[in-house]
CSV table of C-alpha atoms and ligand atoms in Angstrom, one decimal:
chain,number,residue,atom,x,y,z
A,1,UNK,CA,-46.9,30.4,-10.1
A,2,UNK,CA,-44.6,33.2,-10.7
A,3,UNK,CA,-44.3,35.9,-8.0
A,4,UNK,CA,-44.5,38.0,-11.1
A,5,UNK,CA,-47.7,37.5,-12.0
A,6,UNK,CA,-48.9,37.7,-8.8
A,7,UNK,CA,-47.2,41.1,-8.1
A,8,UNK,CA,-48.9,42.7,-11.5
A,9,UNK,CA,-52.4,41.0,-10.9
A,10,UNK,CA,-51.8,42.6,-7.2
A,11,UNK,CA,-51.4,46.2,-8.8
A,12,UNK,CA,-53.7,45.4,-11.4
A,13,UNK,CA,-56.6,45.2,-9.0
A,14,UNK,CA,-55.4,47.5,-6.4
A,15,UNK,CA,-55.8,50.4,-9.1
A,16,UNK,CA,-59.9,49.3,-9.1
A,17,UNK,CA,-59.6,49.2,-5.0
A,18,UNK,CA,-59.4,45.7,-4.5
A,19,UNK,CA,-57.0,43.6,-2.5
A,20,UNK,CA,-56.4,40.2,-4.0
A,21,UNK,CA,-54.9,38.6,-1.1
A,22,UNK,CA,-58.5,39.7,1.3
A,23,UNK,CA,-60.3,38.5,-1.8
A,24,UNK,CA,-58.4,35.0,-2.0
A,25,UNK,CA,-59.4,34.7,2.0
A,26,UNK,CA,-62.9,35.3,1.9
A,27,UNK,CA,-63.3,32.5,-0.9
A,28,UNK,CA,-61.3,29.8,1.3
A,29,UNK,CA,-64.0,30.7,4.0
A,30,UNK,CA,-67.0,29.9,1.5
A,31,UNK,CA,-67.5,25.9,1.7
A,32,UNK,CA,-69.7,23.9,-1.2
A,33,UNK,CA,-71.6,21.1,-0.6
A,34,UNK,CA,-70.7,18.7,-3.3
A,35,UNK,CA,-73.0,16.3,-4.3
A,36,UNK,CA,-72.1,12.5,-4.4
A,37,UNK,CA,-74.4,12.0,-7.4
A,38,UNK,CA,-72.2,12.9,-9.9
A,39,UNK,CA,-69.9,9.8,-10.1
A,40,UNK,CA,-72.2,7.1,-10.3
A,41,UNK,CA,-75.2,8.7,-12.6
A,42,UNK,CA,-77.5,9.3,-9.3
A,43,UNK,CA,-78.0,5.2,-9.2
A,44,UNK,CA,-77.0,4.8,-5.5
A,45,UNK,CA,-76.3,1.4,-4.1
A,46,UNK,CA,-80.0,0.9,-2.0
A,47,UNK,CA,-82.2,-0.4,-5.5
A,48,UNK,CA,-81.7,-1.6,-8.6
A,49,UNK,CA,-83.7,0.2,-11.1
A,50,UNK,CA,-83.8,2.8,-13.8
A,51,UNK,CA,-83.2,6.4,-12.6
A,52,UNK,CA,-86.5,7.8,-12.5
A,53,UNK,CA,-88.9,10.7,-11.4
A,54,UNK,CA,-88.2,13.1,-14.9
A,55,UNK,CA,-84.5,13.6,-14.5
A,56,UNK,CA,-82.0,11.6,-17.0
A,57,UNK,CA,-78.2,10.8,-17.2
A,58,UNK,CA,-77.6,10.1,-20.2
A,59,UNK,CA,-74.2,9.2,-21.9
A,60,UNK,CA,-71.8,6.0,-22.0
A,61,UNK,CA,-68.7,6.8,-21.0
A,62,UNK,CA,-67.2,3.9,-19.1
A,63,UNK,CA,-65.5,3.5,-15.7
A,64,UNK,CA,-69.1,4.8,-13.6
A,65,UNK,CA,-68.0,4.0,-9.7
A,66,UNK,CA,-70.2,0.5,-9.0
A,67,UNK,CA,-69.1,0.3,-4.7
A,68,UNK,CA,-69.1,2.5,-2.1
A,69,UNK,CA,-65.2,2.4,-1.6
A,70,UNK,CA,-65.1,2.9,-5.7
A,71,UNK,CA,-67.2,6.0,-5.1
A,72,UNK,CA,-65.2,7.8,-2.1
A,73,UNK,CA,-62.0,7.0,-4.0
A,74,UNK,CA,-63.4,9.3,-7.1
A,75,UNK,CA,-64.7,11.5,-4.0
A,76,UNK,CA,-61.5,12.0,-2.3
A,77,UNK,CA,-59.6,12.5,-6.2
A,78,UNK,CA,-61.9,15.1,-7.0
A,79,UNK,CA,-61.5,17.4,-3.5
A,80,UNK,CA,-57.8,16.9,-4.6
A,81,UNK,CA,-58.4,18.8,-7.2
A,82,UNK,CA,-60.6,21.6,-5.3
A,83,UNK,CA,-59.3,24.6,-3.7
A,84,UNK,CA,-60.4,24.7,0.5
A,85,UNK,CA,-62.6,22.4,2.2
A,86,UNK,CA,-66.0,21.3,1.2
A,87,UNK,CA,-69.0,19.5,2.4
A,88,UNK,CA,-70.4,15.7,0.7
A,89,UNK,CA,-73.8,15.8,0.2
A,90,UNK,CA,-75.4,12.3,0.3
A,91,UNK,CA,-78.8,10.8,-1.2
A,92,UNK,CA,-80.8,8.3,1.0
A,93,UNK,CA,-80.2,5.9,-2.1
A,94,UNK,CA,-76.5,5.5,-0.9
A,95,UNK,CA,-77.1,3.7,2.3
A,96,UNK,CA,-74.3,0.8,2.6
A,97,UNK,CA,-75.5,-2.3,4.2
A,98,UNK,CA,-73.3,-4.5,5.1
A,99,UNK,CA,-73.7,-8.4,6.2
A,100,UNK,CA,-76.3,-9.2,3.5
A,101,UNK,CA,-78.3,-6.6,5.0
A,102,UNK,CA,-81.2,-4.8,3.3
A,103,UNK,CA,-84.0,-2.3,4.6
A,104,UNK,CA,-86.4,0.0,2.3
A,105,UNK,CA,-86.3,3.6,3.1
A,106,UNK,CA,-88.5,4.1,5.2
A,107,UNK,CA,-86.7,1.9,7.8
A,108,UNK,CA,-83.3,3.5,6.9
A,109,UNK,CA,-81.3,3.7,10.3
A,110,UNK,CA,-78.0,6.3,11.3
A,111,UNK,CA,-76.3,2.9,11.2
A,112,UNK,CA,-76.8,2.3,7.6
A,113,UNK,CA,-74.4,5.6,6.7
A,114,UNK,CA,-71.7,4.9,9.6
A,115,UNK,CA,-69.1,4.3,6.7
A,116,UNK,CA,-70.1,7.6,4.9
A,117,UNK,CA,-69.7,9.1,9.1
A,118,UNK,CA,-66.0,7.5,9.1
A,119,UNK,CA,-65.0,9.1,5.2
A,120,UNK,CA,-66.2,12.5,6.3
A,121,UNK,CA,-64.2,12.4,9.9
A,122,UNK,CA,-61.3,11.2,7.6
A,123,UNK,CA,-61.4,14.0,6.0
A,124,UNK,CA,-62.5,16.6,8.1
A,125,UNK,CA,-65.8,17.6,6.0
A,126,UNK,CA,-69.4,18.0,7.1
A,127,UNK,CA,-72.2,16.4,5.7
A,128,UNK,CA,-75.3,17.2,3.7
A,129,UNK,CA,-78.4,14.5,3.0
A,130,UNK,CA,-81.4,14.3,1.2
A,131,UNK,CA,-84.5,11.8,1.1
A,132,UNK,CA,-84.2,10.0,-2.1
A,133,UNK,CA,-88.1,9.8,-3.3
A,134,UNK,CA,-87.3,8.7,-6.4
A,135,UNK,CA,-85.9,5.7,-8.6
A,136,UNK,CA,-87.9,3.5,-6.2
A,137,UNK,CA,-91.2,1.2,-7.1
A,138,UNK,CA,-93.3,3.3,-4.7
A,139,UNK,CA,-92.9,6.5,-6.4
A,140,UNK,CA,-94.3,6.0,-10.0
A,141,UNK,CA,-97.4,7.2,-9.2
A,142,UNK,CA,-96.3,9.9,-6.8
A,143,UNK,CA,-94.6,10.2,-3.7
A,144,UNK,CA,-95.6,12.8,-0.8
A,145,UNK,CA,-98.3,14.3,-2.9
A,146,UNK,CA,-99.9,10.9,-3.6
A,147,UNK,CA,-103.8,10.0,-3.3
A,148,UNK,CA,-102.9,6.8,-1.6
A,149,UNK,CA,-102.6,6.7,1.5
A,150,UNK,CA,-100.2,3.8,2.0
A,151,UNK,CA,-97.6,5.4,-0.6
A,152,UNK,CA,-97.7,8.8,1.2
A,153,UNK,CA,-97.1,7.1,4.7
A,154,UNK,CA,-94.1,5.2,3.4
A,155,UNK,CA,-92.3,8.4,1.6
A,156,UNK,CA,-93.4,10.4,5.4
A,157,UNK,CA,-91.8,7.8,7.2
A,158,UNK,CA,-88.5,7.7,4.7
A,159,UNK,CA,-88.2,11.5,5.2
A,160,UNK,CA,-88.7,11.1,9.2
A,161,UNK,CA,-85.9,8.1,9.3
A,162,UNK,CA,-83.7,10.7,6.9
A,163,UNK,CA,-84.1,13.9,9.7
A,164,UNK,CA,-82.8,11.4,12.1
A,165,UNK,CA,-79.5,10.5,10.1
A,166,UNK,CA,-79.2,14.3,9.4
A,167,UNK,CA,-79.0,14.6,13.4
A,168,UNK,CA,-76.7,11.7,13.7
A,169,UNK,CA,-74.3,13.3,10.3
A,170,UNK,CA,-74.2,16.8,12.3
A,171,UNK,CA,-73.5,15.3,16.1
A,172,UNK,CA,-71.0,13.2,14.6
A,173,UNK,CA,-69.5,15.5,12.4
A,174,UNK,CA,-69.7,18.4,15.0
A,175,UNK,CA,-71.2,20.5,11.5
A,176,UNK,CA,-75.1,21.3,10.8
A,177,UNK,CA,-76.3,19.2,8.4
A,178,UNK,CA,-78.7,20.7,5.4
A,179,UNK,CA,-81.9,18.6,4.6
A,180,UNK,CA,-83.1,19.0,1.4
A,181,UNK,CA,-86.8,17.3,0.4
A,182,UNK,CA,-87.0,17.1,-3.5
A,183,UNK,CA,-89.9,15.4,-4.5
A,184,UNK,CA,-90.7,14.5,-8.7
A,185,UNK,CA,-94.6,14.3,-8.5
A,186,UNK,CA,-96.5,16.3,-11.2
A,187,UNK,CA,-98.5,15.4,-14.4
A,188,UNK,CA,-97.3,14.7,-18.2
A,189,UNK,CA,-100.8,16.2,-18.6
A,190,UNK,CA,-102.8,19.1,-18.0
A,191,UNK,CA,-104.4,17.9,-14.5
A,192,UNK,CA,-108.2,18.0,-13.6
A,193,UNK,CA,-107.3,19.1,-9.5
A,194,UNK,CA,-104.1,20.6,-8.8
A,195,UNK,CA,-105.1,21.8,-5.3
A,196,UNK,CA,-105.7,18.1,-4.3
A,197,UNK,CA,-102.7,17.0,-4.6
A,198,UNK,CA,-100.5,19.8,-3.3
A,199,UNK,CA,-102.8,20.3,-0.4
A,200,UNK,CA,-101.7,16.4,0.4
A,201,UNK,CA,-98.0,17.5,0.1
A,202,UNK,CA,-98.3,20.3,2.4
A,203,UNK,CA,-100.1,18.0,5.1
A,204,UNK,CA,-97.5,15.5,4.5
A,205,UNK,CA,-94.5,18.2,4.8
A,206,UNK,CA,-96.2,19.1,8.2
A,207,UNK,CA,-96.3,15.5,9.6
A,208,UNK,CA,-92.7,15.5,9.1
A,209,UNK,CA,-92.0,18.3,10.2
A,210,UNK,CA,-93.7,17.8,13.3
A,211,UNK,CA,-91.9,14.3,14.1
A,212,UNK,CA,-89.3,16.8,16.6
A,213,UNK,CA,-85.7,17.6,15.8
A,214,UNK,CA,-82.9,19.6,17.0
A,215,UNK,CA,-83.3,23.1,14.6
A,216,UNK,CA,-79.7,23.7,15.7
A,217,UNK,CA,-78.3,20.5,14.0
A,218,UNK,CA,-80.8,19.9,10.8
A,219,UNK,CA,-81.3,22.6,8.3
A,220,UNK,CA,-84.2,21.1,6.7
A,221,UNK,CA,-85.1,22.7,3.2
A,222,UNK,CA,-87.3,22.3,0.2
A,223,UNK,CA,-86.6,22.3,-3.6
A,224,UNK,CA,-89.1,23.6,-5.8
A,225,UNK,CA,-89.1,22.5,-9.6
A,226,UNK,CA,-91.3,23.7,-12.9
A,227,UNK,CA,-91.6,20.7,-14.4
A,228,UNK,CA,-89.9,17.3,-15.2
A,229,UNK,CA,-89.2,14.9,-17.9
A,230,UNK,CA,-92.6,12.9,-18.6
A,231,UNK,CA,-93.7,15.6,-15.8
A,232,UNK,CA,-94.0,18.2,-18.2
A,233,UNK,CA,-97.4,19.9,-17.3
A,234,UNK,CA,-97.7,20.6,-13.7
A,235,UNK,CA,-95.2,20.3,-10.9
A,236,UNK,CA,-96.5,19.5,-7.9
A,237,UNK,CA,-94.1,21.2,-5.2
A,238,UNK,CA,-93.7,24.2,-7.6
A,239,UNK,CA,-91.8,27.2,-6.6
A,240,UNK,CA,-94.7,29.5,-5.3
A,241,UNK,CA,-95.9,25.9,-3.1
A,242,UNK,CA,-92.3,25.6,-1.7
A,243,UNK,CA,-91.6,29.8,-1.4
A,244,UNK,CA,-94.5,29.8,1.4
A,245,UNK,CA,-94.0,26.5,2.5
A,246,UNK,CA,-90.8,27.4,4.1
A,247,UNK,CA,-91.4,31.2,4.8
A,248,UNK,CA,-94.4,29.8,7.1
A,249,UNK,CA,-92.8,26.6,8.6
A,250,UNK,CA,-89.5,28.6,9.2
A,251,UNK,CA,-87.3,26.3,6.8
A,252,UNK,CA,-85.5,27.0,3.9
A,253,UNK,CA,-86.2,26.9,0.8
A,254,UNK,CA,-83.9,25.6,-1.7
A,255,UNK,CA,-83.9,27.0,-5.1
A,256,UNK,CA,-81.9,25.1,-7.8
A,257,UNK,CA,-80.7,27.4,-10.9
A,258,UNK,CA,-82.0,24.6,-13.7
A,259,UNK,CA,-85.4,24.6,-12.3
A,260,UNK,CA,-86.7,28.0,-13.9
A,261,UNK,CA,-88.4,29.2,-17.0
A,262,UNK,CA,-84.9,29.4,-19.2
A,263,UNK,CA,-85.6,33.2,-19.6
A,264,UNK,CA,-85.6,33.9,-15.4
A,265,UNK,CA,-82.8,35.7,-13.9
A,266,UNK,CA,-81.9,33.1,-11.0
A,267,UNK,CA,-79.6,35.3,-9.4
A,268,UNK,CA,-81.8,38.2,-9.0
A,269,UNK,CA,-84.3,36.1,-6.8
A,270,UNK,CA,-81.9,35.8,-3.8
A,271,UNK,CA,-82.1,39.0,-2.5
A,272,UNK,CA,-85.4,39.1,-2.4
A,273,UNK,CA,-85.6,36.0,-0.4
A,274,UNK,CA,-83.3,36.9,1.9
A,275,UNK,CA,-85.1,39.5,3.1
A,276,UNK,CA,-87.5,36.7,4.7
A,277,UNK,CA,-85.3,34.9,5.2
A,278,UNK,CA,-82.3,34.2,8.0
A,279,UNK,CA,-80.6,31.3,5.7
A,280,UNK,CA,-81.6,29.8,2.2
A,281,UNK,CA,-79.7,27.2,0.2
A,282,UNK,CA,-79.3,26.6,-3.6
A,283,UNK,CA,-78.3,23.7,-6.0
A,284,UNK,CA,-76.0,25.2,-8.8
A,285,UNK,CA,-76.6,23.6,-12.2
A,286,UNK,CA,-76.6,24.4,-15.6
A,287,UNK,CA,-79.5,24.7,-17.6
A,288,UNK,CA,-79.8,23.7,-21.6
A,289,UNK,CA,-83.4,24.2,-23.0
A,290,UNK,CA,-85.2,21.7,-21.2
A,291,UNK,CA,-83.3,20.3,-18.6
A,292,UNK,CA,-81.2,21.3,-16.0
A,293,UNK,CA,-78.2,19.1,-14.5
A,294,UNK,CA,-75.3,20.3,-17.2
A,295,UNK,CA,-72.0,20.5,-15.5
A,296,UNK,CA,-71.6,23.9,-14.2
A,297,UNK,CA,-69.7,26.1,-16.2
A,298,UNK,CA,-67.9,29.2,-15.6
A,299,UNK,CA,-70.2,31.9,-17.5
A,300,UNK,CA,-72.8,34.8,-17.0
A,301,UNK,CA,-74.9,33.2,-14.9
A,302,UNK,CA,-73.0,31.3,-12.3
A,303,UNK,CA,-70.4,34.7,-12.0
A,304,UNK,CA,-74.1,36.4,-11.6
A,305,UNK,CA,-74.8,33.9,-9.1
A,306,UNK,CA,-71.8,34.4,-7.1
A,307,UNK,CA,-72.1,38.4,-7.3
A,308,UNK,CA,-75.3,37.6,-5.5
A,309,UNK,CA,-73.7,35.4,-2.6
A,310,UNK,CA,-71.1,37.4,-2.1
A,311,UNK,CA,-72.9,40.6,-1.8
A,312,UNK,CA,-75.6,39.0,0.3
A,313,UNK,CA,-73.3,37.6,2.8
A,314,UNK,CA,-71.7,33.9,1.9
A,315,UNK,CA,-72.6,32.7,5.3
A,316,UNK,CA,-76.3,32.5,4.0
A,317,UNK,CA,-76.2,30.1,2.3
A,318,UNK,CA,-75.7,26.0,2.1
A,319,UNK,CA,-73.9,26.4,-1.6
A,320,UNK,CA,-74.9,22.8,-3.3
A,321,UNK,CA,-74.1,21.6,-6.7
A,322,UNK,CA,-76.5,19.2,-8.4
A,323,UNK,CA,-75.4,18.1,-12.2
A,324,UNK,CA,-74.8,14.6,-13.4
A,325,UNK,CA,-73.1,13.9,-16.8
A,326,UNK,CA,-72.8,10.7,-17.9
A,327,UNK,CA,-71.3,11.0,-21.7
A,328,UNK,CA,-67.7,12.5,-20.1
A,329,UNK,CA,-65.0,11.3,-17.4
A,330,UNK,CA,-67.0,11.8,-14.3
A,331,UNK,CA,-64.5,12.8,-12.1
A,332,UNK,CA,-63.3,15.6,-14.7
A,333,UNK,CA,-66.9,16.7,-15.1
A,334,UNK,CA,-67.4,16.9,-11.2
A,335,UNK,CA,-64.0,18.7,-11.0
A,336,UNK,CA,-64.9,21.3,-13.7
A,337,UNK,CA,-68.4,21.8,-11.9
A,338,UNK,CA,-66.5,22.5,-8.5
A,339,UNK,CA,-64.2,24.6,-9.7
A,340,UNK,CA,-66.0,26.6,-11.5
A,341,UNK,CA,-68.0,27.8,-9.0
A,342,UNK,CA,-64.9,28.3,-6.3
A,343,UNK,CA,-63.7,30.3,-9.6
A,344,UNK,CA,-66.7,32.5,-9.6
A,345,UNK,CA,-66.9,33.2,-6.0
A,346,UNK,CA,-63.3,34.1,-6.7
A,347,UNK,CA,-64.6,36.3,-9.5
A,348,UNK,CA,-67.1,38.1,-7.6
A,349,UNK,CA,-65.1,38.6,-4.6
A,350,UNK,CA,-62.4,40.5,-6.8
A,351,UNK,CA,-65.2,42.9,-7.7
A,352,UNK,CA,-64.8,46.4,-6.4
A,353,UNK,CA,-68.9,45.7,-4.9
A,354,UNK,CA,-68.7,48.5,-2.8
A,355,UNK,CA,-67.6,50.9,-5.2
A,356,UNK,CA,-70.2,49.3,-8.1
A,357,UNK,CA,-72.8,49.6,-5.8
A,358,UNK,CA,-72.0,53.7,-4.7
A,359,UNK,CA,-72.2,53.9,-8.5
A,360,UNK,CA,-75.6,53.0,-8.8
A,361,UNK,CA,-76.5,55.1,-5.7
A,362,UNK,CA,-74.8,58.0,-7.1
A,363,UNK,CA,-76.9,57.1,-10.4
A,364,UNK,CA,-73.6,57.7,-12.1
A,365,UNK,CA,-74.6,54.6,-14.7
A,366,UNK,CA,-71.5,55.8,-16.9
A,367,UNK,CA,-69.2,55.3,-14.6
A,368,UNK,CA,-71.0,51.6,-13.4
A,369,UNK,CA,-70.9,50.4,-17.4
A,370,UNK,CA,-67.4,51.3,-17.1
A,371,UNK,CA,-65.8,49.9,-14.2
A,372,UNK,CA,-67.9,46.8,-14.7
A,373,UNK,CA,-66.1,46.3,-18.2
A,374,UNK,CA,-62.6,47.2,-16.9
A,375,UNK,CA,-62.8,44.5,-14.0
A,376,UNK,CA,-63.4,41.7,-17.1
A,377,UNK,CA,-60.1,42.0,-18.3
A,378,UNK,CA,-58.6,42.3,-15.4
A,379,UNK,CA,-55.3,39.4,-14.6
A,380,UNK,CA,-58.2,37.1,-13.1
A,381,UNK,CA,-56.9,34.0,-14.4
A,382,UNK,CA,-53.5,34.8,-12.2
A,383,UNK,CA,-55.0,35.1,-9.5
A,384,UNK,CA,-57.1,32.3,-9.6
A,385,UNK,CA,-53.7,30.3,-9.8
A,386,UNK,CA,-52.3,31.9,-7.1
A,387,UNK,CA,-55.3,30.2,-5.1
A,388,UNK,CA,-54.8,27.1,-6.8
A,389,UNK,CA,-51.2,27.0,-5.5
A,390,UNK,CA,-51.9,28.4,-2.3
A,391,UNK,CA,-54.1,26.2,-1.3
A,392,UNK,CA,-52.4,22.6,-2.5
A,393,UNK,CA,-54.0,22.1,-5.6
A,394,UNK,CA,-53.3,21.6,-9.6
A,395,UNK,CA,-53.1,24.7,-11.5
A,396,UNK,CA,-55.7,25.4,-14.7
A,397,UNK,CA,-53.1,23.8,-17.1
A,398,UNK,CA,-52.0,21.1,-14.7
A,399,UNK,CA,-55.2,18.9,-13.1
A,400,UNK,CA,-56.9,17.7,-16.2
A,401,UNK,CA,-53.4,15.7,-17.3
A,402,UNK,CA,-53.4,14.3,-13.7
A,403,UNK,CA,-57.4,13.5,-14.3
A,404,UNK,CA,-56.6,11.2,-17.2
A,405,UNK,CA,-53.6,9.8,-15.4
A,406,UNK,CA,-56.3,8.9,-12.7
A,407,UNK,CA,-58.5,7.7,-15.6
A,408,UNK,CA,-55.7,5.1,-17.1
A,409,UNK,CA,-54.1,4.0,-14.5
A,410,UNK,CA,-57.4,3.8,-11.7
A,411,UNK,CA,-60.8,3.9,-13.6
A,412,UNK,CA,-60.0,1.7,-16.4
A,413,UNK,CA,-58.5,-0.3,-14.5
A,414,UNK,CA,-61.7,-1.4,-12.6
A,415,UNK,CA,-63.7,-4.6,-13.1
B,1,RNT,C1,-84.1,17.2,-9.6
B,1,RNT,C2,-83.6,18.0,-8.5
B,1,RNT,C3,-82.9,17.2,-7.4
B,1,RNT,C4,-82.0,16.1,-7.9
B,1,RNT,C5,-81.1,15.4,-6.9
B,1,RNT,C6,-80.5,14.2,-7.4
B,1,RNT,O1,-84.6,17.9,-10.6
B,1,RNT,O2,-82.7,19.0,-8.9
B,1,RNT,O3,-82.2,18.0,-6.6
B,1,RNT,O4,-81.2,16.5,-9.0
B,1,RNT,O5,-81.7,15.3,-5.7
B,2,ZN,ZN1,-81.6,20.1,-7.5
């Protein structure tokens, strides 16, 4: 971009006491997790099934990566596209066997994600995983939470077999890997006992737990949810369940931004919880009435979001992304997902946050409304190509071209 631009957007924001240039380094440092789901509709390459456990992709738009190697491709196309480096995140579901090979998941081995091991070293990125407890034949009538027996010892055992390829993704990698346990068990239906079968989750979570791993190399989390589709009623591992959970087990707990009442301010919970706790991660989605997984967009909430990391302290926090949309290109919908929020912790590292927040000390609330409305018109979009060319990658106006270019002569190109 122009030195021009640069130079005015510099003075620009210097006039509200803000240096672009510590601003631009401070989001490099901030690494997402980006979620491999995105590219293939969350199907995974362990089961062949229906994607269940009340979340939906819906949409038809063709070219959906079908292999592993048809998956990393789109992977390694869409970090093109994304300024700094950034963590995969992996489901159990994508295990690769190889040889005619197949195991169920609760006999899932480090070996069965040594390809996924090679990509990241390739690359230079860390790696996130999570138990996949859903889409499977065993979990239709519940998973962790279940009154049988047999079904709750298979899903302990999967989640046991997943902390160990969490160890083996963070020794290989030489980066901590982030656990998160997401299970879709709750009612359609008002339920007769709701403290049955969370106290069976929470015994469950603590055999886990308990199996013995290396705190310094697994990050283990929960997500909490408020209800599902088909799940409507009652959410087992609901948000109070989860908040304690971790608090008392000394985990994390994750909290995804879709998985609120649409009215709650997501944003103003983390500061609250990090006053309990040391480290807490988040999925960032985008919420539409009832469901959550929208492809995140750069508005109110996710800059609200960011102000909240940033303020906070970015090295809190294991930054995830979790939408799937299946009605656009894929890879332009993960693209726009991940670079929005790299935008918005752009955004809210060009905010004059000390200054806002001597404002509200001072109680001088004029002022705050003020300054706050000055810094949205400030030459944000220039800077945010500055960081786009700084760091290697497509301008604003130039990556979507190079997207469809990817989309005629590579995706529709496939079998
Ligand atoms: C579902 C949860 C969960 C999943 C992924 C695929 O509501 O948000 O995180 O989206 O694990
Ligand atoms: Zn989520």
């Amino acid at each position: 971009m122009s030195t021009e631009r640069y130079e005015y957007a510099k003075k620009r924001y210097a006039e509200v006491g803000v240096d672009i240039d510590k601003a631009i380094e401070a989001t490099e440092k901030i690494q997402l997790s980006m979620h491999c789901w995105q590219g293939d509709d969350v199907k995974g390459f362990d089961v062949k099934g229906e994607l269940t456990g009340g979340i939906q992709t819906t949409g038809n738009y063709p070219y959906r990566a079908t292999t592993p190697e048809e998956l990393m491709q789109d992977i390694e196309k869409v970090y093109s596209y994304i300024p700094g480096k950034h963590k995969l995140n992996l489901h159990a579901s994508y295990a690769i066997f190889e040889n005619g090979e197949w195991v169920d998941r609760d006999k899932l081995e480090p070996r069965h994600f040594t390809k996924w091991v090679e990509f990241a070293k390739k690359l230079g990125i860390g790696l996130d995983f999570n138990p996949t407890l859903f889409a499977h034949p065993k979990s239709d009538d519940g998973t962790l939470s279940s009154e049988k027996d047999d079904i709750r010892r298979f899903w302990i055992n999967h989640c046991i077999a997943c902390i160990r390829i969490s160890e083996y993704f963070a020794k290989e990698t030489g980066v901590p890997c982030m656990m998160n346990i997401w299970i879709p068990d709750g009612f359609k239906d008002i339920p007769a006992d709701r403290k049955g079968p969370r106290a069976r989750l929470k015994a469950s979570l603590d055999e886990i737990l308990a199996c013995g791993y290396d705190k310094s190399l697994v990050y283990v989390a929960v997500e909490q949810k408020v209800f599902g589709i088909g799940l409507e009623s009652m959410t087992v591992g609901s948000h109070e369940f989860y908040m304690n959970y971790a608090a008392k087990n000394d985990i994390m707990c994750l909290i995804d931004s879709g998985h609120f009442h649409p009215t709650e301010n997501v944003a103003d919970k983390l500061s609250s919880m990090l006053l309990f706790y040391d480290k807490m991660a988040l999925h960032v989605t985008r919420p539409v009435r009832w469901d959550s997984d929208h492809v995140v967009l750069f508005n109110d909430d996710l800059r609200e979001i960011a102000l909240e990391i940033v303020r906070n302290g970015a090295d809190r926090f294991f930054i995830g992304m979790d939408y799937f949309d299946a009605s656009i290109n894929r890879v332009s919908a993960w693209t726009n997902g991940m670079r929005n929020m790299e935008k918005a912790l752009l955004y809210a590292n060009l905010a004059p946050n000390e200054e806002l927040a001597k404002l509200q000390n001072d109680r001088n609330f004029t002022k705050l409304m003020s300054l706050r409305e000055e810094v949205k018109t400030l030459p944000f979009g220039d800077v945010w190509d500055y960081y786009c060319s700084k760091t290697g990658v497509l301008s604003e106006h130039e990556w979507f071209a190079d997207c469809e270019k990817y989309e005629k002569e590579v995706l529709s190109k496939r079998a």
